[in-house]
Amino acid sequence: MELLGSTLTATYARPKTSHFLPAISTMASSYRGTQLPLSLNPISNQWRSNSYLRASSAIPSIQQGRDGNLDLLRSKTMYYPSNRTILSTRYTPDDWYKSNQSNYRESESSRNSAERLRKDTVRLMQDREQITRRTQEYTSKNIGERLNDIVFWRSELNHEIDNMVTEIAALAEVKRRLERALAETEGPLQVSQECLYHREKRMSIDLVHDGVEKNLIREVEVIKSCQERMRRHLDRAIAQLASNRAAQHELERDLSDKVTAQRIDDRCHHLRNTSDGISYYRGVDRLDPSLSLPESWSKFTDDNILQSQSERAASHKLRDEIEVLLNTTSTEMWTQFNSANVAFTNRISETANTKNSLQTHLAKTLQEIFQTEMLIDSLKKALRDKENPLKVAQTRLEERTRRPNVELCRDNPHYRLVGEVREIEDTIQKLQDRLMEAEATLHTLVKTKVTLEHDLSVKANSLFLDQEKCMGMRKSFPSTPRLVGYT
């Protein structure tokens, strides 16, 4: 019996463990937390005697039993025989039964709590697993929808960029045509100005402000007006090209951002729980580096596309205006060019006719001069021919004045000789007057000849300037395709 008491003491100091279930006291202490053992519980020790307390004071504490060797502790307690009787009467059977019932209830309660905890935990894990899976699927679906939105706007941007590139190329081509057409107008302008300069070399009466000069001045004004309009449209085309390229740059930058975002979202969309490269990023959910919202995001791209479309519409309108301008200026310059050419042709024809008439008059004048000169020679010869008859008549009269006395008779021969002398003198006087008139006429004819010859030289100079100089240069007037910038 004493050995039985010793065994109880040793069992309390070091509970016997089972290979299948843990000790009841161990389970109780593990679930109740900081519950004191029976030997240290003041309530359970209230009924124990002082001799038991004294004897039990020699028993090492639980902390000492944990730190030391429990087998050595059991061996030490067996050296006190006075304790055996006291230890054998520590508990009553009723205490023992209550303790067992308490342990049973505590064990059942612990098992029920553990079972509920286990079932709740399993259900919690299953629910959370389903929630996590659904959330991940919903997030993947959102990313997929976002990818669809990005793909849609990317296709719209690509389409608009293609249209803008085509429009820029078309406007650049029209701009080059406008530049070539503007360069082509320099030649006609220079020709018109040189025509005016050459026609300033006309002489005398031909230096008139005729229809040709009016048309040339009008032609210079038309060409300068066309050049001014071309330069204004060229400046507008340059500015529009800059606006188009700026809109294209914004579209391309937006498209580049879309491509990068699509690549990132596509990689995120294909990420799985078993994917490589996934890792923890603590606090990333608390960061918000966003610069836009879905509405502002789509509005930004839509505004870029609308801006590009607006620029394309303005560019298309400008191209149409330039086409109309090229056709209008070409028509205006060609119309004025033809008007000037008609004026030149009429003036050249008129000058040629005048020159031909002058040549005819000059030929007749020369013929008349020749005949007048022949007349003068005839008159001079006639005057010379009257000298001898006059001399004869006067000599006869002078000789008959020497008749002596009554023989100096005023007879018929005397009257006849006097009449002959007077007649010859009158003839000579008339011939001399006619000779003077012939000489004056000859002088007038010579002056007329000089005038006609000068006028002929003036007309010849005018014909040379208009027909050779001006019309020769005007043959190089550019054609309509060149004036509209195609060549």
PDB file of C-alpha atoms in Angstrom, residues 20 31 44 89 117 173 180 245 326 344-345 350 426 431 465:
ATOM      1  CA  PHE A  20      -2.367   6.427 -28.264  1.00  0.00           C
ATOM      2  CA  TYR A  31      -7.159  24.050 -24.009  1.00  0.00           C
ATOM      3  CA  SER A  44      -8.548  22.119  -4.106  1.00  0.00           C
ATOM      4  CA  THR A  89      -5.568   9.777   1.745  1.00  0.00           C
ATOM      5  CA  LEU A 117     -13.466  24.585 -35.666  1.00  0.00           C
ATOM      6  CA  GLU A 173       1.774  66.141-103.546  1.00  0.00           C
ATOM      7  CA  ARG A 180       5.990  73.865-109.330  1.00  0.00           C
ATOM      8  CA  ARG A 245       1.833  65.757 -88.782  1.00  0.00           C
ATOM      9  CA  LEU A 326      -4.526  75.927-109.975  1.00  0.00           C
ATOM     10  CA  PHE A 344       0.112  91.310-130.742  1.00  0.00           C
ATOM     11  CA  THR A 345      -1.159  89.609-133.881  1.00  0.00           C
ATOM     12  CA  GLU A 350      -1.682  96.483-138.691  1.00  0.00           C
ATOM     13  CA  ASP A 426       7.709 135.601-171.194  1.00  0.00           C
ATOM     14  CA  LEU A 431       9.714 128.232-167.561  1.00  0.00           C
ATOM     15  CA  LEU A 465      10.242  94.093-131.564  1.00  0.00           C
TER      16      LEU A 465
END
